[in-house]
CSV table of N, CA and C in Angstrom, one decimal:
chain,number,residue,atom,x,y,z
W,18,ASN,N,1.7,41.4,-69.2
W,18,ASN,CA,1.4,42.4,-68.2
W,18,ASN,C,2.3,42.3,-67.0
W,19,ALA,N,2.6,41.1,-66.6
W,19,ALA,CA,3.5,40.9,-65.4
W,19,ALA,C,4.9,41.4,-65.7
W,20,ALA,N,5.4,41.1,-66.9
W,20,ALA,CA,6.7,41.5,-67.3
W,20,ALA,C,6.9,43.0,-67.3
W,21,ILE,N,5.9,43.7,-67.8
W,21,ILE,CA,5.9,45.1,-67.9
W,21,ILE,C,5.8,45.7,-66.5
W,22,SER,N,5.0,45.2,-65.7
W,22,SER,CA,4.9,45.7,-64.3
W,22,SER,C,6.1,45.4,-63.5
W,23,ALA,N,6.7,44.3,-63.7
W,23,ALA,CA,7.9,43.9,-63.0
W,23,ALA,C,9.1,44.9,-63.4
W,24,CYS,N,9.1,45.3,-64.6
W,24,CYS,CA,10.2,46.2,-65.0
W,24,CYS,C,9.8,47.7,-64.8
W,25,GLY,N,8.7,48.0,-64.2
W,25,GLY,CA,8.2,49.3,-64.1
W,25,GLY,C,8.9,50.2,-63.1
W,26,THR,N,10.2,50.0,-62.8
W,26,THR,CA,10.9,50.9,-61.9
W,26,THR,C,11.7,51.9,-62.7
W,27,ASP,N,12.2,52.9,-62.1
W,27,ASP,CA,13.0,53.9,-62.8
W,27,ASP,C,14.1,53.4,-63.6
W,28,ARG,N,14.9,52.5,-63.1
W,28,ARG,CA,16.0,51.9,-63.8
W,28,ARG,C,15.6,50.9,-64.8
W,29,GLU,N,14.5,50.3,-64.8
W,29,GLU,CA,14.1,49.3,-65.7
W,29,GLU,C,13.0,49.7,-66.7
W,30,ARG,N,12.7,51.0,-66.7
W,30,ARG,CA,11.6,51.5,-67.5
W,30,ARG,C,11.8,51.2,-69.0
W,31,GLU,N,13.0,51.2,-69.5
W,31,GLU,CA,13.3,50.9,-70.9
W,31,GLU,C,12.9,49.5,-71.2
W,32,LYS,N,13.2,48.5,-70.3
W,32,LYS,CA,12.8,47.1,-70.5
W,32,LYS,C,11.3,47.0,-70.5
W,33,ALA,N,10.6,47.8,-69.6
W,33,ALA,CA,9.1,47.7,-69.6
W,33,ALA,C,8.6,48.2,-70.9
W,34,LEU,N,9.1,49.3,-71.4
W,34,LEU,CA,8.6,49.9,-72.7
W,34,LEU,C,9.0,49.0,-73.9
W,35,HIS,N,10.1,48.3,-73.8
W,35,HIS,CA,10.5,47.4,-74.9
W,35,HIS,C,9.5,46.2,-74.9
W,36,ALA,N,9.2,45.7,-73.7
W,36,ALA,CA,8.2,44.6,-73.6
W,36,ALA,C,6.8,45.0,-74.1
W,37,PHE,N,6.4,46.3,-73.8
W,37,PHE,CA,5.2,46.8,-74.3
W,37,PHE,C,5.2,46.9,-75.8
W,38,ASN,N,6.3,47.4,-76.4
W,38,ASN,CA,6.3,47.6,-77.8
W,38,ASN,C,6.3,46.2,-78.5
W,39,MET,N,7.0,45.2,-77.9
W,39,MET,CA,7.0,43.9,-78.5
W,39,MET,C,5.6,43.3,-78.5
W,40,MET,N,4.8,43.6,-77.4
W,40,MET,CA,3.5,43.1,-77.3
W,40,MET,C,2.6,43.8,-78.4
W,41,MET,N,2.8,45.1,-78.6
W,41,MET,CA,2.0,45.8,-79.6
W,41,MET,C,2.3,45.3,-81.0
W,42,ASP,N,3.5,44.9,-81.2
W,42,ASP,CA,3.9,44.5,-82.6
W,42,ASP,C,3.5,43.0,-82.8
W,43,SER,N,3.2,42.3,-81.8
W,43,SER,CA,2.9,40.9,-82.0
W,43,SER,C,1.3,40.7,-82.1
W,44,ALA,N,0.9,39.5,-82.1
W,44,ALA,CA,-0.5,39.2,-82.2
W,44,ALA,C,-1.2,39.3,-80.8
W,45,LEU,N,-0.4,39.5,-79.8
W,45,LEU,CA,-1.0,39.6,-78.4
W,45,LEU,C,-1.8,40.9,-78.3
W,46,GLU,N,-2.9,40.9,-77.6
W,46,GLU,CA,-3.7,42.0,-77.5
W,46,GLU,C,-3.5,42.7,-76.2
W,47,ALA,N,-3.2,44.0,-76.3
W,47,ALA,CA,-3.0,44.9,-75.1
W,47,ALA,C,-4.3,45.1,-74.4
W,48,THR,N,-4.2,45.2,-73.1
W,48,THR,CA,-5.4,45.5,-72.3
W,48,THR,C,-5.2,46.8,-71.5
W,49,THR,N,-6.2,47.2,-70.8
W,49,THR,CA,-6.1,48.3,-69.9
W,49,THR,C,-5.0,48.1,-68.9
W,50,VAL,N,-4.8,46.9,-68.4
W,50,VAL,CA,-3.8,46.6,-67.4
W,50,VAL,C,-2.4,46.8,-68.1
W,51,THR,N,-2.3,46.4,-69.3
W,51,THR,CA,-1.0,46.6,-70.1
W,51,THR,C,-0.7,48.1,-70.2
W,52,LEU,N,-1.7,48.8,-70.6
W,52,LEU,CA,-1.5,50.3,-70.8
W,52,LEU,C,-1.1,50.9,-69.5
W,53,ASN,N,-1.8,50.5,-68.4
W,53,ASN,CA,-1.5,51.1,-67.1
W,53,ASN,C,-0.1,50.8,-66.6
W,54,ALA,N,0.3,49.6,-66.9
W,54,ALA,CA,1.7,49.2,-66.5
W,54,ALA,C,2.7,50.0,-67.3
W,55,ALA,N,2.5,50.2,-68.5
W,55,ALA,CA,3.5,50.9,-69.4
W,55,ALA,C,3.5,52.4,-69.0
W,56,VAL,N,2.3,53.0,-68.8
W,56,VAL,CA,2.2,54.4,-68.4
W,56,VAL,C,2.8,54.6,-67.0
W,57,SER,N,2.6,53.7,-66.1
W,57,SER,CA,3.1,53.8,-64.8
W,57,SER,C,4.7,53.7,-64.8
W,58,ALA,N,5.2,52.9,-65.7
W,58,ALA,CA,6.7,52.8,-65.8
W,58,ALA,C,7.2,54.1,-66.3
W,59,CYS,N,6.5,54.8,-67.2
W,59,CYS,CA,6.9,56.1,-67.7
W,59,CYS,C,6.8,57.1,-66.6
W,60,GLU,N,5.8,57.1,-65.8
W,60,GLU,CA,5.6,58.0,-64.7
W,60,GLU,C,6.7,57.9,-63.7
W,61,LYS,N,7.0,56.7,-63.3
W,61,LYS,CA,8.0,56.4,-62.3
W,61,LYS,C,9.4,56.8,-62.8
W,62,GLY,N,9.6,56.7,-64.1
W,62,GLY,CA,10.8,57.1,-64.7
W,62,GLY,C,10.9,58.6,-65.1
W,63,SER,N,9.8,59.3,-64.9
W,63,SER,CA,9.7,60.7,-65.2
W,63,SER,C,9.9,61.0,-66.7
W,64,VAL,N,9.4,60.1,-67.5
W,64,VAL,CA,9.5,60.3,-69.0
W,64,VAL,C,8.1,60.6,-69.5
W,65,TRP,N,7.6,61.8,-69.3
W,65,TRP,CA,6.3,62.2,-69.7
W,65,TRP,C,6.1,62.0,-71.2
W,66,GLU,N,7.1,62.3,-72.0
W,66,GLU,CA,7.0,62.2,-73.5
W,66,GLU,C,6.6,60.8,-73.9
W,67,LYS,N,7.2,59.8,-73.3
W,67,LYS,CA,6.9,58.4,-73.6
W,67,LYS,C,5.5,58.1,-73.2
W,68,ALA,N,5.1,58.5,-72.1
W,68,ALA,CA,3.7,58.3,-71.6
W,68,ALA,C,2.7,58.9,-72.6
W,69,SER,N,3.0,60.1,-73.0
W,69,SER,CA,2.1,60.8,-73.9
W,69,SER,C,2.1,60.0,-75.3
W,70,GLU,N,3.2,59.5,-75.7
W,70,GLU,CA,3.3,58.8,-77.0
W,70,GLU,C,2.4,57.5,-76.8
W,71,LEU,N,2.5,56.8,-75.7
W,71,LEU,CA,1.7,55.6,-75.5
W,71,LEU,C,0.2,56.0,-75.5
W,72,MET,N,-0.2,57.1,-75.0
W,72,MET,CA,-1.6,57.4,-75.0
W,72,MET,C,-2.0,57.7,-76.4
W,73,ASP,N,-1.2,58.3,-77.2
W,73,ASP,CA,-1.5,58.6,-78.6
W,73,ASP,C,-1.7,57.3,-79.4
W,74,VAL,N,-0.8,56.4,-79.2
W,74,VAL,CA,-0.8,55.1,-79.9
W,74,VAL,C,-2.1,54.4,-79.5
W,75,LEU,N,-2.3,54.3,-78.2
W,75,LEU,CA,-3.5,53.5,-77.8
W,75,LEU,C,-4.8,54.2,-78.0
W,76,ALA,N,-4.8,55.5,-78.2
W,76,ALA,CA,-6.0,56.2,-78.5
W,76,ALA,C,-6.6,55.7,-79.8
W,77,ARG,N,-5.7,55.3,-80.7
W,77,ARG,CA,-6.1,54.8,-82.0
W,77,ARG,C,-6.5,53.3,-81.9
W,78,SER,N,-6.2,52.7,-80.8
W,78,SER,CA,-6.5,51.2,-80.6
W,78,SER,C,-7.8,51.1,-79.8
W,79,LYS,N,-8.1,49.8,-79.5
W,79,LYS,CA,-9.3,49.5,-78.8
W,79,LYS,C,-9.1,49.5,-77.3
W,80,VAL,N,-7.9,49.8,-76.8
W,80,VAL,CA,-7.6,49.7,-75.4
W,80,VAL,C,-8.2,50.9,-74.7
W,81,GLN,N,-9.0,50.7,-73.6
W,81,GLN,CA,-9.6,51.7,-72.9
W,81,GLN,C,-8.7,52.2,-71.7
W,82,SER,N,-8.6,53.5,-71.5
W,82,SER,CA,-7.9,54.0,-70.4
W,82,SER,C,-8.9,54.1,-69.2
W,83,ASP,N,-8.3,54.2,-68.0
W,83,ASP,CA,-9.2,54.3,-66.8
W,83,ASP,C,-8.6,55.3,-65.8
W,84,THR,N,-9.2,55.3,-64.6
W,84,THR,CA,-8.7,56.2,-63.6
W,84,THR,C,-7.2,56.0,-63.3
W,85,ILE,N,-6.8,54.7,-63.3
W,85,ILE,CA,-5.3,54.4,-63.0
W,85,ILE,C,-4.5,55.0,-64.1
W,86,THR,N,-4.9,54.9,-65.3
W,86,THR,CA,-4.1,55.4,-66.5
W,86,THR,C,-3.9,56.9,-66.3
W,87,TYR,N,-5.0,57.6,-66.0
W,87,TYR,CA,-4.9,59.1,-65.9
W,87,TYR,C,-4.2,59.5,-64.6
W,88,ASN,N,-4.3,58.7,-63.5
W,88,ASN,CA,-3.5,59.0,-62.3
W,88,ASN,C,-2.0,59.0,-62.7
W,89,ALA,N,-1.6,58.0,-63.4
W,89,ALA,CA,-0.2,57.9,-63.8
W,89,ALA,C,0.2,59.1,-64.7
W,90,LEU,N,-0.6,59.4,-65.7
W,90,LEU,CA,-0.3,60.5,-66.6
W,90,LEU,C,-0.2,61.8,-65.9
W,91,ILE,N,-1.2,62.1,-65.0
W,91,ILE,CA,-1.2,63.3,-64.3
W,91,ILE,C,-0.1,63.4,-63.3
W,92,SER,N,0.3,62.3,-62.7
W,92,SER,CA,1.4,62.3,-61.8
W,92,SER,C,2.7,62.6,-62.5
W,93,ALA,N,2.8,62.1,-63.8
W,93,ALA,CA,4.0,62.4,-64.6
W,93,ALA,C,4.0,63.9,-64.9
W,94,CYS,N,2.9,64.5,-65.2
W,94,CYS,CA,2.8,66.0,-65.4
W,94,CYS,C,3.2,66.7,-64.1
W,95,GLU,N,2.8,66.2,-63.0
W,95,GLU,CA,3.1,66.9,-61.7
W,95,GLU,C,4.6,66.9,-61.5
W,96,LYS,N,5.2,65.8,-61.8
W,96,LYS,CA,6.7,65.8,-61.6
W,96,LYS,C,7.4,66.7,-62.5
W,97,ARG,N,6.9,67.1,-63.6
W,97,ARG,CA,7.5,68.0,-64.5
W,97,ARG,C,6.9,69.4,-64.5
W,98,ALA,N,6.0,69.7,-63.5
W,98,ALA,CA,5.3,71.0,-63.3
W,98,ALA,C,4.5,71.4,-64.6
W,99,MET,N,4.0,70.4,-65.3
W,99,MET,CA,3.2,70.6,-66.5
W,99,MET,C,1.7,70.8,-66.1
W,100,TRP,N,1.4,71.9,-65.5
W,100,TRP,CA,0.1,72.1,-64.9
W,100,TRP,C,-1.0,72.2,-66.0
W,101,GLU,N,-0.6,72.8,-67.2
W,101,GLU,CA,-1.6,73.0,-68.2
W,101,GLU,C,-2.0,71.6,-68.8
W,102,LYS,N,-1.0,70.7,-69.0
W,102,LYS,CA,-1.3,69.4,-69.5
W,102,LYS,C,-2.1,68.6,-68.5
W,103,ALA,N,-1.8,68.8,-67.2
W,103,ALA,CA,-2.5,68.1,-66.1
W,103,ALA,C,-4.0,68.5,-66.2
W,104,LEU,N,-4.2,69.8,-66.3
W,104,LEU,CA,-5.6,70.2,-66.4
W,104,LEU,C,-6.3,69.7,-67.6
W,105,GLN,N,-5.6,69.7,-68.7
W,105,GLN,CA,-6.1,69.1,-70.0
W,105,GLN,C,-6.5,67.7,-69.8
W,106,LEU,N,-5.7,66.9,-69.1
W,106,LEU,CA,-6.0,65.5,-68.8
W,106,LEU,C,-7.2,65.3,-68.0
W,107,VAL,N,-7.4,66.2,-67.0
W,107,VAL,CA,-8.6,66.1,-66.1
W,107,VAL,C,-9.8,66.4,-67.0
W,108,SER,N,-9.7,67.3,-67.9
W,108,SER,CA,-10.9,67.6,-68.8
W,108,SER,C,-11.2,66.4,-69.7
W,109,LEU,N,-10.1,65.7,-70.2
W,109,LEU,CA,-10.3,64.5,-71.0
W,109,LEU,C,-11.0,63.4,-70.2
W,110,MET,N,-10.6,63.3,-68.9
W,110,MET,CA,-11.2,62.3,-68.1
W,110,MET,C,-12.7,62.6,-68.0
W,111,ALA,N,-13.1,63.8,-67.8
W,111,ALA,CA,-14.5,64.2,-67.7
W,111,ALA,C,-15.2,63.9,-69.0
W,112,ASP,N,-14.6,64.2,-70.1
W,112,ASP,CA,-15.2,64.0,-71.4
W,112,ASP,C,-15.4,62.5,-71.6
W,113,ALA,N,-14.5,61.6,-71.2
W,113,ALA,CA,-14.6,60.2,-71.3
W,113,ALA,C,-15.4,59.5,-70.2
W,114,ILE,N,-16.0,60.3,-69.3
W,114,ILE,CA,-16.8,59.9,-68.2
W,114,ILE,C,-16.0,58.8,-67.4
W,115,ILE,N,-14.7,59.2,-67.1
W,115,ILE,CA,-13.9,58.4,-66.2
W,115,ILE,C,-13.8,59.0,-64.9
W,116,ALA,N,-14.1,58.2,-63.9
W,116,ALA,CA,-14.1,58.7,-62.5
W,116,ALA,C,-12.8,59.3,-62.1
W,117,SER,N,-12.9,60.5,-61.4
W,117,SER,CA,-11.7,61.1,-60.9
W,117,SER,C,-11.4,60.6,-59.5
W,118,SER,N,-10.2,61.0,-59.0
W,118,SER,CA,-9.9,60.6,-57.6
W,118,SER,C,-9.1,61.7,-56.9
W,119,THR,N,-9.0,61.5,-55.6
W,119,THR,CA,-8.2,62.4,-54.8
W,119,THR,C,-6.7,62.5,-55.3
W,120,ILE,N,-6.2,61.4,-55.8
W,120,ILE,CA,-4.8,61.4,-56.3
W,120,ILE,C,-4.7,62.3,-57.5
W,121,VAL,N,-5.7,62.3,-58.4
W,121,VAL,CA,-5.7,63.1,-59.6
W,121,VAL,C,-5.7,64.6,-59.2
W,122,TYR,N,-6.6,65.0,-58.3
W,122,TYR,CA,-6.7,66.4,-57.9
W,122,TYR,C,-5.5,66.8,-57.1
W,123,ASN,N,-4.9,66.0,-56.3
W,123,ASN,CA,-3.7,66.4,-55.6
W,123,ASN,C,-2.5,66.6,-56.5
W,124,ALA,N,-2.4,65.7,-57.5
W,124,ALA,CA,-1.4,65.8,-58.5
W,124,ALA,C,-1.5,67.1,-59.3
W,125,VAL,N,-2.7,67.5,-59.7
W,125,VAL,CA,-2.9,68.7,-60.4
W,125,VAL,C,-2.6,69.9,-59.6
W,126,ILE,N,-3.0,69.9,-58.4
W,126,ILE,CA,-2.7,71.0,-57.4
W,126,ILE,C,-1.2,71.1,-57.3
W,127,SER,N,-0.5,70.0,-57.1
W,127,SER,CA,0.9,70.0,-56.9
W,127,SER,C,1.6,70.5,-58.2
W,128,ALA,N,1.1,70.1,-59.4
W,128,ALA,CA,1.7,70.6,-60.6
W,128,ALA,C,1.6,72.1,-60.7
W,129,CYS,N,0.5,72.6,-60.3
W,129,CYS,CA,0.3,74.1,-60.3
W,129,CYS,C,1.2,74.8,-59.3
W,130,GLU,N,1.4,74.2,-58.1
W,130,GLU,CA,2.2,74.7,-57.1
W,130,GLU,C,3.7,74.7,-57.6
W,131,ARG,N,4.1,73.7,-58.2
W,131,ARG,CA,5.5,73.6,-58.7
W,131,ARG,C,5.8,74.6,-59.8
W,132,ARG,N,4.8,75.0,-60.5
W,132,ARG,CA,4.9,75.9,-61.6
W,132,ARG,C,4.7,77.4,-61.1
W,133,GLY,N,4.2,77.5,-59.9
W,133,GLY,CA,4.0,78.8,-59.3
W,133,GLY,C,2.7,79.5,-59.7
W,134,GLU,N,1.8,78.7,-60.2
W,134,GLU,CA,0.5,79.2,-60.7
W,134,GLU,C,-0.5,79.2,-59.6
């Protein structure tokens, strides 16, 4: 977790994702903290597609997402003006009974503004 978080900057996101993939391929068990660190690295690096892939992989695993996970995903959507995906993620949060936050709503509003909706 610490290695993934430490590499979670824009320039180091590939190292963070590599560490995450190595962890998933090994006997080590990923946690919510691991997921959040990897998704945050994607968000900071503006690589929505990778963040989305991580969510798809982990949706099939036992790792639970939380408010922090969705904050990072929705912030990644906001940076790409992907307002429809941001709204879809808010709906998924509600379905999963995950508490929302001001950060989430601000990012959704910003995504809509960037798209002109």
